[in-house]
mmCIF file of C-alpha atoms in Angstrom:
data_model
loop_
_atom_site.group_PDB
_atom_site.id
_atom_site.type_symbol
_atom_site.label_atom_id
_atom_site.label_comp_id
_atom_site.label_asym_id
_atom_site.label_seq_id
_atom_site.Cartn_x
_atom_site.Cartn_y
_atom_site.Cartn_z
ATOM 1 C CA UNK H 1 1.134 5.525 -19.935
ATOM 2 C CA UNK H 2 -0.766 8.443 -18.162
ATOM 3 C CA UNK H 3 1.090 12.062 -17.809
ATOM 4 C CA UNK H 4 0.055 14.166 -14.890
ATOM 5 C CA UNK H 5 -0.411 17.505 -15.875
ATOM 6 C CA UNK H 6 0.041 19.569 -13.084
ATOM 7 C CA UNK H 7 3.030 19.044 -9.226
ATOM 8 C CA UNK H 8 -0.396 18.467 -7.229
ATOM 9 C CA UNK H 9 -1.013 15.178 -7.832
ATOM 10 C CA UNK H 10 2.263 13.402 -6.215
ATOM 11 C CA UNK H 11 -0.130 11.823 -3.694
ATOM 12 C CA UNK H 12 -2.703 10.388 -6.875
ATOM 13 C CA UNK H 13 0.152 9.305 -8.752
ATOM 14 C CA UNK H 14 1.225 7.128 -5.267
ATOM 15 C CA UNK H 15 -2.214 5.605 -4.657
ATOM 16 C CA UNK H 16 -2.233 5.042 -8.234
ATOM 17 C CA UNK H 17 0.451 3.226 -8.428
ATOM 18 C CA UNK H 18 0.180 1.125 -5.595
ATOM 19 C CA UNK H 19 -3.725 0.346 -6.409
ATOM 20 C CA UNK H 20 -2.369 -1.489 -9.439
ATOM 21 C CA UNK H 21 0.150 -3.429 -7.169
ATOM 22 C CA UNK H 22 -2.562 -4.341 -5.157
ATOM 23 C CA UNK H 23 -5.050 -5.161 -7.731
ATOM 24 C CA UNK H 24 -2.034 -7.781 -9.468
ATOM 25 C CA UNK H 25 -1.503 -9.101 -6.018
ATOM 26 C CA UNK H 26 -4.817 -9.920 -5.342
ATOM 27 C CA UNK H 27 -5.242 -11.960 -8.773
ATOM 28 C CA UNK H 28 -2.483 -13.517 -8.245
ATOM 29 C CA UNK H 29 -3.892 -14.672 -4.513
ATOM 30 C CA UNK H 30 -6.805 -15.732 -6.749
ATOM 31 C CA UNK H 31 -4.970 -18.137 -9.623
ATOM 32 C CA UNK H 32 -2.689 -19.902 -6.565
ATOM 33 C CA UNK H 33 -5.485 -20.455 -3.998
ATOM 34 C CA UNK H 34 -7.781 -21.753 -6.665
ATOM 35 C CA UNK H 35 -5.705 -22.543 -9.880
ATOM 36 C CA UNK H 36 -8.591 -23.744 -11.923
ATOM 37 C CA UNK H 37 -9.863 -23.192 -15.296
ATOM 38 C CA UNK H 38 -12.285 -21.023 -14.536
ATOM 39 C CA UNK H 39 -10.244 -18.571 -12.153
ATOM 40 C CA UNK H 40 -7.543 -18.123 -15.632
ATOM 41 C CA UNK H 41 -10.526 -17.844 -18.056
ATOM 42 C CA UNK H 42 -11.424 -14.259 -15.928
ATOM 43 C CA UNK H 43 -8.524 -13.523 -15.497
ATOM 44 C CA UNK H 44 -7.750 -13.990 -19.037
ATOM 45 C CA UNK H 45 -11.436 -11.961 -19.731
ATOM 46 C CA UNK H 46 -9.990 -9.559 -17.584
ATOM 47 C CA UNK H 47 -6.813 -8.355 -19.700
ATOM 48 C CA UNK H 48 -8.765 -9.032 -23.029
ATOM 49 C CA UNK H 49 -11.316 -6.041 -21.582
ATOM 50 C CA UNK H 50 -8.221 -3.813 -20.634
ATOM 51 C CA UNK H 51 -6.697 -4.480 -24.280
ATOM 52 C CA UNK H 52 -10.238 -3.212 -25.852
ATOM 53 C CA UNK H 53 -10.561 -0.918 -23.114
ATOM 54 C CA UNK H 54 -7.575 1.052 -23.852
ATOM 55 C CA UNK H 55 -8.018 0.039 -27.974
ATOM 56 C CA UNK H 56 -11.260 2.388 -27.296
ATOM 57 C CA UNK H 57 -9.588 5.275 -25.808
ATOM 58 C CA UNK H 58 -7.458 5.754 -28.798
ATOM 59 C CA UNK H 59 -10.360 5.103 -30.918
ATOM 60 C CA UNK H 60 -12.961 7.394 -29.182
ATOM 61 C CA UNK H 61 -10.756 10.199 -28.366
ATOM 62 C CA UNK H 62 -12.347 11.985 -25.870
ATOM 63 C CA UNK H 63 -9.964 14.628 -23.725
ATOM 64 C CA UNK H 64 -10.929 14.731 -20.170
ATOM 65 C CA UNK H 65 -12.776 17.869 -18.455
ATOM 66 C CA UNK H 66 -11.005 21.171 -17.729
ATOM 67 C CA UNK H 67 -9.011 21.021 -14.699
ATOM 68 C CA UNK H 68 -7.913 17.195 -14.626
ATOM 69 C CA UNK H 69 -4.987 16.180 -13.730
ATOM 70 C CA UNK H 70 -4.714 13.447 -16.437
ATOM 71 C CA UNK H 71 -4.008 14.236 -20.002
ATOM 72 C CA UNK H 72 -4.631 11.318 -21.310
ATOM 73 C CA UNK H 73 -8.297 10.366 -23.314
ATOM 74 C CA UNK H 74 -10.744 10.030 -20.473
ATOM 75 C CA UNK H 75 -13.658 7.933 -22.114
ATOM 76 C CA UNK H 76 -14.178 4.918 -21.764
ATOM 77 C CA UNK H 77 -13.378 4.645 -18.459
ATOM 78 C CA UNK H 78 -11.048 1.555 -17.346
ATOM 79 C CA UNK H 79 -11.627 1.701 -14.223
ATOM 80 C CA UNK H 80 -15.553 1.776 -15.080
ATOM 81 C CA UNK H 81 -14.828 -1.097 -17.207
ATOM 82 C CA UNK H 82 -12.910 -3.565 -14.888
ATOM 83 C CA UNK H 83 -15.285 -2.865 -12.134
ATOM 84 C CA UNK H 84 -18.295 -3.550 -14.302
ATOM 85 C CA UNK H 85 -16.460 -6.586 -15.459
ATOM 86 C CA UNK H 86 -15.674 -8.270 -12.002
ATOM 87 C CA UNK H 87 -19.123 -7.372 -10.888
ATOM 88 C CA UNK H 88 -20.094 -8.920 -13.498
ATOM 89 C CA UNK H 89 -18.312 -11.653 -12.849
ATOM 90 C CA UNK H 90 -18.547 -12.085 -9.259
ATOM 91 C CA UNK H 91 -22.390 -12.165 -9.535
ATOM 92 C CA UNK H 92 -22.358 -15.189 -12.081
ATOM 93 C CA UNK H 93 -19.821 -17.016 -9.707
ATOM 94 C CA UNK H 94 -21.919 -16.309 -7.117
ATOM 95 C CA UNK H 95 -24.829 -17.632 -8.671
ATOM 96 C CA UNK H 96 -23.153 -20.922 -9.832
ATOM 97 C CA UNK H 97 -21.737 -21.262 -6.203
ATOM 98 C CA UNK H 98 -23.359 -24.425 -3.747
ATOM 99 C CA UNK H 99 -22.465 -22.438 -0.889
ATOM 100 C CA UNK H 100 -25.481 -20.442 -0.486
ATOM 101 C CA UNK H 101 -29.035 -21.281 -0.907
ATOM 102 C CA UNK H 102 -30.764 -19.638 -3.693
ATOM 103 C CA UNK H 103 -32.906 -16.292 -2.120
ATOM 104 C CA UNK H 104 -28.959 -15.941 -0.558
ATOM 105 C CA UNK H 105 -27.921 -15.940 -3.861
ATOM 106 C CA UNK H 106 -29.823 -13.931 -5.647
ATOM 107 C CA UNK H 107 -29.802 -10.582 -2.563
ATOM 108 C CA UNK H 108 -26.253 -11.043 -2.712
ATOM 109 C CA UNK H 109 -25.563 -10.713 -6.188
ATOM 110 C CA UNK H 110 -28.292 -7.939 -6.550
ATOM 111 C CA UNK H 111 -26.610 -6.313 -3.264
ATOM 112 C CA UNK H 112 -23.138 -6.799 -5.601
ATOM 113 C CA UNK H 113 -24.277 -5.387 -8.796
ATOM 114 C CA UNK H 114 -26.335 -2.478 -7.203
ATOM 115 C CA UNK H 115 -23.330 -1.811 -5.076
ATOM 116 C CA UNK H 116 -20.966 -1.845 -8.112
ATOM 117 C CA UNK H 117 -23.021 0.184 -10.157
ATOM 118 C CA UNK H 118 -22.907 2.761 -7.253
ATOM 119 C CA UNK H 119 -19.227 2.943 -7.308
ATOM 120 C CA UNK H 120 -18.454 3.187 -10.700
ATOM 121 C CA UNK H 121 -20.660 6.179 -11.338
#
């Protein structure tokens, strides 16, 4: 549970709560749309990664920088862990796909990886 340190984080709190439901809806939609073992394994991997990330937060227990509106430990970043996981899974799925020619698969996977690294930094 994240506790806001100051009263000025109301909009951020609403955005954080909305994001959770948006991501959950997207995952549910993917499960309903594709409903195969691969998607179930991808989602299970994300859940295991989230649980391990929370455990690492407790073990590392690194405080956030001064001025942060959140008071829970900040390292490792849950968002960065999940973004890296989904970027890796997406690249792997894209490379396995038969929908694109090989050169476009490689270019698309590289662009996805570079973009996700830029977003998580």
